[in-house]
């Protein structure tokens, strides 16, 4: 076996020089290819011009076959007609060739303009402002509005539901408890005005009558978990009504069911949560809360009325700034408050001793669905070892499982995020306003409910024990 000659190792400078030489060679090849393309294009243009000039040349001579002289008189009479026909053919040939020349010229003139028209179409096309990741959350508002108008004009939707739909769309009625209460009051009014058609049972006819009203509300704004649970509970009682019940007895029964639901599931549950949460508030505490929650407001005002000395830090965020409403109400009750934005959470968390948060819903896997920004508050509190208590009624518990805020969420109005003039005609800018986010169970210390102070993982047990 022959030994291989030892290979000389190249220095770093030589390697870099070789790389530079290769790059320069590549660039020269690209330039040469571009120049060839340009030359080919020019040659093609010249050829097309030459072909067009050849086609525009006039017809110098047209061979016309002269008729042979015949001895008969009939042939002599046909001769002038044949001459006339040949002259016609010559004129037609000339005119047709002229037309072809004109058509060729027009096509050459139109070709560049067609490209410009295509460019204009691309630039002036309808701009759709949608984030692809949340494409499933967008609703076709135009078609829904037309459907709602048809339902309203047909008289299928009760006026109380029409009013509630407008209030929900314009955020006059906001928050899980407020929306659920408004829905139940509208339902009570609809039940009182309902008349059962002849030869029909109350339960089936009322369910059919309520369908368009529910669709109208869903088109105005999607139902919250609290509204869904309340609707299911009431409809469960409606289906259990006997077939031969009169309208008066049915209305009385359903009104008592709705009143009991409001009293037990909302008012009494809130009162029990206030008592349980007040026991966790000590004198000198600095309580941090986020956004606005009617239950948190009730807890803090009751604790202050019981002569507990504490201060509150209200954290708020764009675009809705719901925390300002809580700030005004707490200051009106002479509670010492500090107002900061979400970006200053890590700075202000060092002063907080407890974090109280409201919730939109509690999911079956123990995750908490709250207004967008709640998960950031819980994450910062976990970093600073500050306990996080979520106050939530059990009627907001749901069997749905969710690990992120992408699959199921609600989109706010884009005009609240930024003015319409700034983004409407800009195809590279799409505002996105998510209403909720999901907080994992490991970031939450406990959930304060009317039953007890429970860990997040006990949600399935509550759902199994809860009636209906």
XYZ file of C-alpha atoms in Angstrom:
468
model
C 0.000 0.000 0.000
C 1.279 3.421 -0.992
C 1.180 6.106 1.668
C -0.995 9.145 0.794
C 0.874 12.430 0.546
C 0.189 14.678 3.554
C -2.458 17.305 2.816
C -1.487 20.858 3.595
C -3.923 22.535 5.963
C -5.194 25.854 4.669
C -5.022 28.919 6.809
C -8.133 30.893 7.739
C -7.140 33.743 5.437
C -6.841 31.391 2.459
C -10.265 29.859 3.183
C -11.846 33.319 3.389
C -10.160 34.364 0.130
C -11.508 31.252 -1.635
C -15.012 31.975 -0.344
C -14.848 35.580 -1.533
C -13.669 34.429 -4.955
C -16.575 31.968 -5.206
C -19.085 34.670 -4.220
C -17.670 37.073 -6.801
C -17.877 34.360 -9.495
C -21.512 33.678 -8.581
C -22.395 37.378 -8.825
C -20.712 37.632 -12.241
C -22.705 34.631 -13.486
C -25.944 36.197 -12.300
C -25.098 39.492 -14.025
C -24.274 37.678 -17.246
C -27.575 35.747 -17.099
C -29.533 38.989 -16.536
C -27.792 40.676 -19.492
C -28.626 37.684 -21.706
C -32.280 37.900 -20.694
C -32.347 41.603 -21.530
C -30.758 41.028 -24.947
C -33.196 38.199 -25.728
C -36.082 40.472 -24.795
C -34.841 43.249 -27.083
C -34.387 40.788 -29.974
C -37.928 39.460 -29.489
C -39.289 43.018 -29.550
C -37.413 43.775 -32.797
C -38.723 40.584 -34.415
C -42.304 41.417 -33.413
C -41.928 44.936 -34.872
C -40.541 43.541 -38.145
C -43.391 41.035 -38.445
C -45.897 43.829 -37.825
C -44.330 46.021 -40.556
C -44.368 43.096 -42.999
C -48.045 42.530 -42.326
C -48.808 46.244 -42.999
C -47.293 46.208 -46.565
C -49.941 47.125 -49.254
C -51.091 44.661 -51.858
C -49.383 45.683 -55.087
C -50.869 43.169 -57.447
C -53.818 40.919 -57.241
C -54.081 38.314 -59.922
C -57.591 38.112 -61.296
C -58.498 35.438 -63.759
C -60.094 37.002 -66.827
C -63.118 35.223 -68.240
C -62.613 33.320 -71.471
C -64.467 34.750 -74.463
C -67.417 32.549 -75.416
C -69.236 32.601 -78.717
C -72.648 32.291 -77.124
C -74.637 35.387 -76.224
C -75.234 34.167 -72.665
C -71.494 34.088 -71.979
C -71.119 37.642 -73.336
C -73.837 38.838 -70.934
C -72.098 37.180 -67.918
C -68.711 38.879 -68.561
C -69.499 42.282 -66.953
C -70.927 40.575 -63.835
C -67.752 38.492 -63.397
C -65.592 41.641 -63.633
C -67.711 43.276 -60.953
C -67.327 40.254 -58.643
C -63.523 40.223 -59.038
C -63.249 43.890 -58.190
C -65.334 43.244 -55.090
C -62.979 40.443 -54.022
C -59.928 42.678 -54.438
C -61.495 45.418 -52.336
C -62.512 42.903 -49.668
C -58.994 41.436 -49.496
C -57.501 44.911 -49.072
C -59.985 45.914 -46.427
C -59.524 42.632 -44.498
C -55.721 42.993 -44.495
C -56.018 46.593 -43.320
C -58.303 45.429 -40.525
C -55.786 42.765 -39.519
C -53.036 45.399 -39.388
C -55.182 47.620 -37.223
C -56.004 44.692 -34.893
C -52.309 43.780 -34.540
C -51.418 47.353 -33.645
C -54.268 47.571 -31.131
C -53.231 44.293 -29.460
C -49.642 45.551 -29.121
C -50.926 48.760 -27.583
C -53.288 46.943 -25.193
C -50.720 44.414 -23.862
C -48.815 46.824 -21.597
C -52.029 48.427 -20.389
C -53.390 45.011 -19.333
C -50.401 44.549 -17.023
C -51.016 47.921 -15.455
C -54.691 47.060 -14.943
C -53.670 43.859 -13.135
C -51.321 45.814 -10.902
C -54.076 48.260 -10.090
C -56.436 45.414 -9.243
C -53.901 43.911 -6.847
C -53.347 47.195 -5.070
C -56.973 48.341 -4.915
C -58.513 44.980 -3.951
C -60.626 44.623 -0.800
C -58.347 44.572 2.257
C -59.409 41.862 4.725
C -58.129 42.563 8.222
C -57.993 39.117 9.843
C -55.312 37.426 11.908
C -54.975 33.896 10.491
C -54.306 32.324 13.888
C -57.695 33.583 15.151
C -59.557 33.207 11.858
C -62.133 30.885 13.445
C -63.214 33.590 15.919
C -64.273 36.158 13.320
C -68.004 36.515 12.633
C -69.574 37.749 9.396
C -71.261 40.770 10.958
C -73.004 41.955 7.756
C -74.950 38.719 7.164
C -75.791 38.431 10.866
C -77.107 41.985 10.978
C -79.366 41.354 7.984
C -80.671 38.156 9.591
C -81.286 40.015 12.854
C -83.196 42.747 11.055
C -85.419 40.141 9.402
C -86.074 38.444 12.753
C -86.807 41.755 14.479
C -89.111 42.943 11.706
C -90.970 39.620 11.663
C -91.798 40.031 15.372
C -90.172 36.748 16.436
C -87.786 38.459 18.890
C -89.197 39.969 22.077
C -88.435 43.709 22.613
C -86.601 42.934 25.886
C -84.119 40.737 23.965
C -83.710 43.403 21.262
C -82.850 45.955 23.957
C -80.451 43.548 25.674
C -78.722 42.788 22.359
C -78.020 46.483 21.777
C -76.739 46.890 25.357
C -74.424 43.890 25.027
C -73.070 44.985 21.636
C -72.281 48.498 22.890
C -70.818 47.141 26.204
C -73.402 48.982 28.306
C -74.023 45.627 29.983
C -70.608 44.016 30.588
C -69.275 41.396 32.977
C -70.385 37.802 33.549
C -72.779 38.511 36.439
C -74.325 41.610 34.851
C -74.922 39.877 31.521
C -76.417 36.812 33.198
C -78.759 38.919 35.350
C -79.880 40.998 32.352
C -80.512 37.791 30.374
C -82.621 36.273 33.153
C -84.700 39.455 33.568
C -85.328 39.571 29.797
C -86.305 35.894 29.928
C -88.781 36.598 32.727
C -90.399 39.364 30.692
C -90.613 37.098 27.634
C -92.287 34.344 29.675
C -94.864 36.756 31.103
C -95.822 38.001 27.597
C -95.881 34.569 25.946
C -99.183 33.024 24.852
C -99.349 29.324 23.955
C -100.828 28.629 20.488
C -103.903 26.434 20.237
C -103.463 22.638 20.340
C -99.830 22.966 21.455
C -98.051 22.370 24.751
C -96.412 25.253 26.612
C -92.934 23.691 26.788
C -92.492 22.927 23.082
C -94.055 26.153 21.808
C -92.033 28.303 24.245
C -88.809 26.569 23.211
C -89.581 27.334 19.544
C -90.498 30.923 20.445
C -87.246 31.462 22.382
C -84.962 30.154 19.600
C -84.834 33.347 17.430
C -84.272 35.510 20.536
C -81.266 33.394 21.604
C -79.853 33.546 18.060
C -80.259 37.322 18.086
C -78.320 37.648 21.350
C -75.583 35.308 20.116
C -75.201 37.441 16.980
C -74.866 40.612 19.048
C -72.246 39.058 21.333
C -71.388 35.421 22.133
C -72.826 34.017 25.363
C -70.677 33.918 28.463
C -70.338 30.676 30.423
C -72.649 32.079 33.116
C -75.357 32.817 30.521
C -74.992 29.355 28.973
C -75.357 27.643 32.350
C -78.352 29.792 33.309
C -80.066 29.108 29.970
C -79.491 25.342 30.311
C -80.860 25.343 33.858
C -84.048 27.241 32.955
C -84.671 25.136 29.827
C -84.227 21.969 31.927
C -87.129 23.141 34.108
C -89.161 24.127 31.024
C -88.861 20.616 29.565
C -89.992 19.066 32.853
C -93.320 20.939 32.824
C -96.384 18.690 32.344
C -98.102 18.763 28.937
C -101.548 19.676 30.287
C -100.389 22.641 32.413
C -102.098 25.975 31.884
C -100.249 29.134 30.850
C -100.757 30.831 34.211
C -99.357 27.959 36.272
C -96.452 27.441 33.871
C -95.499 31.128 34.004
C -95.659 31.176 37.796
C -93.504 28.058 38.040
C -90.854 29.404 35.663
C -90.776 32.818 37.349
C -90.136 31.183 40.720
C -87.381 29.069 39.140
C -85.689 32.194 37.692
C -86.054 34.125 40.971
C -84.561 31.228 42.942
C -81.675 30.945 40.474
C -80.875 34.672 40.800
C -81.165 34.609 44.604
C -79.245 31.377 45.295
C -76.674 31.148 42.489
C -75.760 34.862 42.242
C -76.766 36.927 45.308
C -76.341 34.375 48.103
C -73.261 32.871 46.463
C -71.684 36.332 46.288
C -72.506 36.952 49.942
C -70.890 33.659 51.013
C -67.777 34.424 48.934
C -67.542 37.883 50.559
C -67.551 36.348 54.054
C -64.920 33.750 53.111
C -62.648 36.279 51.379
C -62.878 38.824 54.225
C -61.408 36.262 56.597
C -58.291 36.219 54.409
C -57.879 40.029 54.515
C -55.841 41.263 57.482
C -55.134 44.774 58.739
C -52.294 46.429 56.831
C -52.714 44.263 53.728
C -52.027 45.648 50.268
C -54.437 43.913 47.909
C -53.751 43.924 44.190
C -56.601 43.399 41.731
C -56.947 43.595 37.968
C -59.677 45.172 35.840
C -63.226 45.359 37.139
C -65.196 42.607 38.853
C -68.492 43.233 40.648
C -67.663 40.443 43.114
C -64.228 41.899 43.973
C -65.814 45.325 44.468
C -68.365 43.812 46.844
C -65.663 41.986 48.839
C -63.501 45.094 49.260
C -66.364 47.454 50.170
C -67.754 44.976 52.755
C -64.291 44.458 54.247
C -63.824 48.237 54.554
C -67.262 48.636 56.169
C -66.180 46.016 58.770
C -63.342 48.402 59.820
C -60.506 46.509 58.211
C -57.541 48.716 57.357
C -56.035 47.902 53.967
C -55.109 49.543 50.677
C -55.808 48.480 47.108
C -53.675 48.507 43.948
C -55.855 48.574 40.824
C -54.014 47.316 37.738
C -55.565 48.229 34.403
C -54.847 47.766 30.707
C -55.892 49.006 27.285
C -58.119 49.125 25.336
C -61.155 49.100 27.638
C -59.636 50.368 30.925
C -62.262 48.627 33.063
C -60.195 49.194 36.201
C -61.141 52.884 36.218
C -64.713 51.945 37.092
C -63.510 49.930 40.105
C -61.155 52.773 41.091
C -63.980 55.376 41.109
C -66.251 53.152 43.215
C -63.565 52.278 45.769
C -62.460 55.904 46.165
C -66.109 56.885 46.648
C -66.158 54.495 49.652
C -62.983 56.133 51.088
C -60.682 53.198 50.329
C -57.031 54.088 49.719
C -56.139 53.109 46.148
C -53.203 53.107 43.732
C -53.784 52.938 39.971
C -51.171 51.494 37.601
C -51.123 49.961 34.138
C -50.320 46.345 33.331
C -46.795 47.210 32.165
C -45.887 48.282 35.743
C -47.000 45.010 37.370
C -43.503 43.709 38.101
C -42.595 47.025 39.749
C -45.713 47.293 41.945
C -45.958 43.597 42.891
C -43.204 44.006 45.502
C -45.637 46.100 47.575
C -48.593 43.677 47.340
C -49.381 41.064 49.998
C -52.341 39.364 48.277
C -53.841 39.216 44.790
C -57.623 38.999 44.324
C -58.889 38.228 40.822
C -62.310 37.759 39.308
C -63.047 35.028 36.774
C -65.102 34.636 33.636
C -65.212 30.841 34.060
C -63.466 27.907 35.700
C -62.688 25.048 33.328
C -62.837 21.335 34.085
C -59.039 20.945 33.959
C -58.618 23.569 36.706
C -57.613 26.436 34.429
C -59.137 29.865 35.015
C -60.562 31.907 32.152
C -60.446 35.625 32.915
C -60.101 38.946 31.180
C -56.981 39.296 29.036
C -53.997 40.087 31.272
C -55.022 37.972 34.294
C -52.473 35.268 33.476
C -49.679 37.847 33.426
C -50.711 39.108 36.881
C -50.741 35.538 38.238
C -47.359 34.779 36.678
C -45.697 37.858 38.210
C -47.323 37.133 41.583
C -45.975 33.570 41.478
C -42.487 34.924 40.833
C -42.704 37.230 43.881
C -44.363 34.532 46.080
C -47.585 36.514 46.464
C -50.721 34.338 47.001
C -53.342 34.542 44.249
C -57.006 34.049 45.213
C -59.619 33.730 42.469
C -63.175 34.597 43.557
C -65.789 32.780 41.475
C -69.332 31.427 41.930
C -69.927 27.767 41.147
C -72.507 28.582 38.460
C -69.552 29.765 36.333
C -67.928 26.315 36.409
C -67.988 24.576 33.040
C -67.201 21.097 31.731
C -65.186 22.544 28.863
C -61.441 21.815 28.829
C -59.065 24.427 27.433
C -55.297 24.824 27.661
C -54.858 28.069 25.708
C -56.777 31.203 24.722
C -56.637 30.502 20.969
C -59.191 27.711 20.441
C -62.042 29.484 22.232
C -62.086 33.208 22.857
C -63.990 36.373 22.037
C -62.797 39.229 19.861
C -63.432 42.816 20.865
C -64.064 45.728 18.537
C -60.980 46.669 16.475
C -61.902 50.366 16.710
C -61.377 50.213 20.483
C -57.774 49.116 19.941
C -56.945 51.985 17.558
C -58.853 54.503 15.392
C -60.341 53.141 12.180
C -58.480 55.648 9.970
C -55.095 54.245 11.007
C -55.671 50.609 10.013
C -58.583 50.368 7.552
C -56.604 51.113 4.356
C -53.315 49.603 5.568
C -53.057 45.955 4.521
C -49.973 45.436 6.715
C -51.722 46.436 9.969
C -54.455 44.369 11.662
C -55.628 45.270 15.181
C -56.567 42.385 17.483
C -58.428 42.729 20.784
C -58.806 39.439 22.679
C -61.173 39.637 25.638
C -60.044 36.602 27.652
C -56.990 34.548 28.489
C -56.412 31.274 30.325
C -54.392 30.972 33.548
C -52.884 27.621 34.480
C -53.807 25.998 37.802
C -50.237 26.029 39.152
C -50.236 29.857 39.229
C -53.345 30.052 41.463
C -53.209 29.451 45.207
C -56.938 28.780 45.739
C -60.448 29.483 44.436
C -62.925 31.150 46.796
C -66.435 29.755 46.164
C -69.715 29.753 48.117
C -69.043 26.107 49.053
C -65.531 26.596 50.444
C -62.034 27.757 49.549
C -60.992 25.034 47.134
C -58.011 24.188 44.928
C -58.479 24.548 41.176
C -58.330 20.803 40.649
C -61.623 20.297 42.546
C -63.741 21.744 39.711
C -64.810 18.291 38.370
C -66.011 17.314 41.858
C -68.175 20.450 42.121
C -69.596 19.808 38.658
C -70.502 16.244 39.631
C -72.166 17.289 42.922
C -73.944 20.392 41.556
C -77.678 19.873 40.819
C -79.036 19.999 37.219
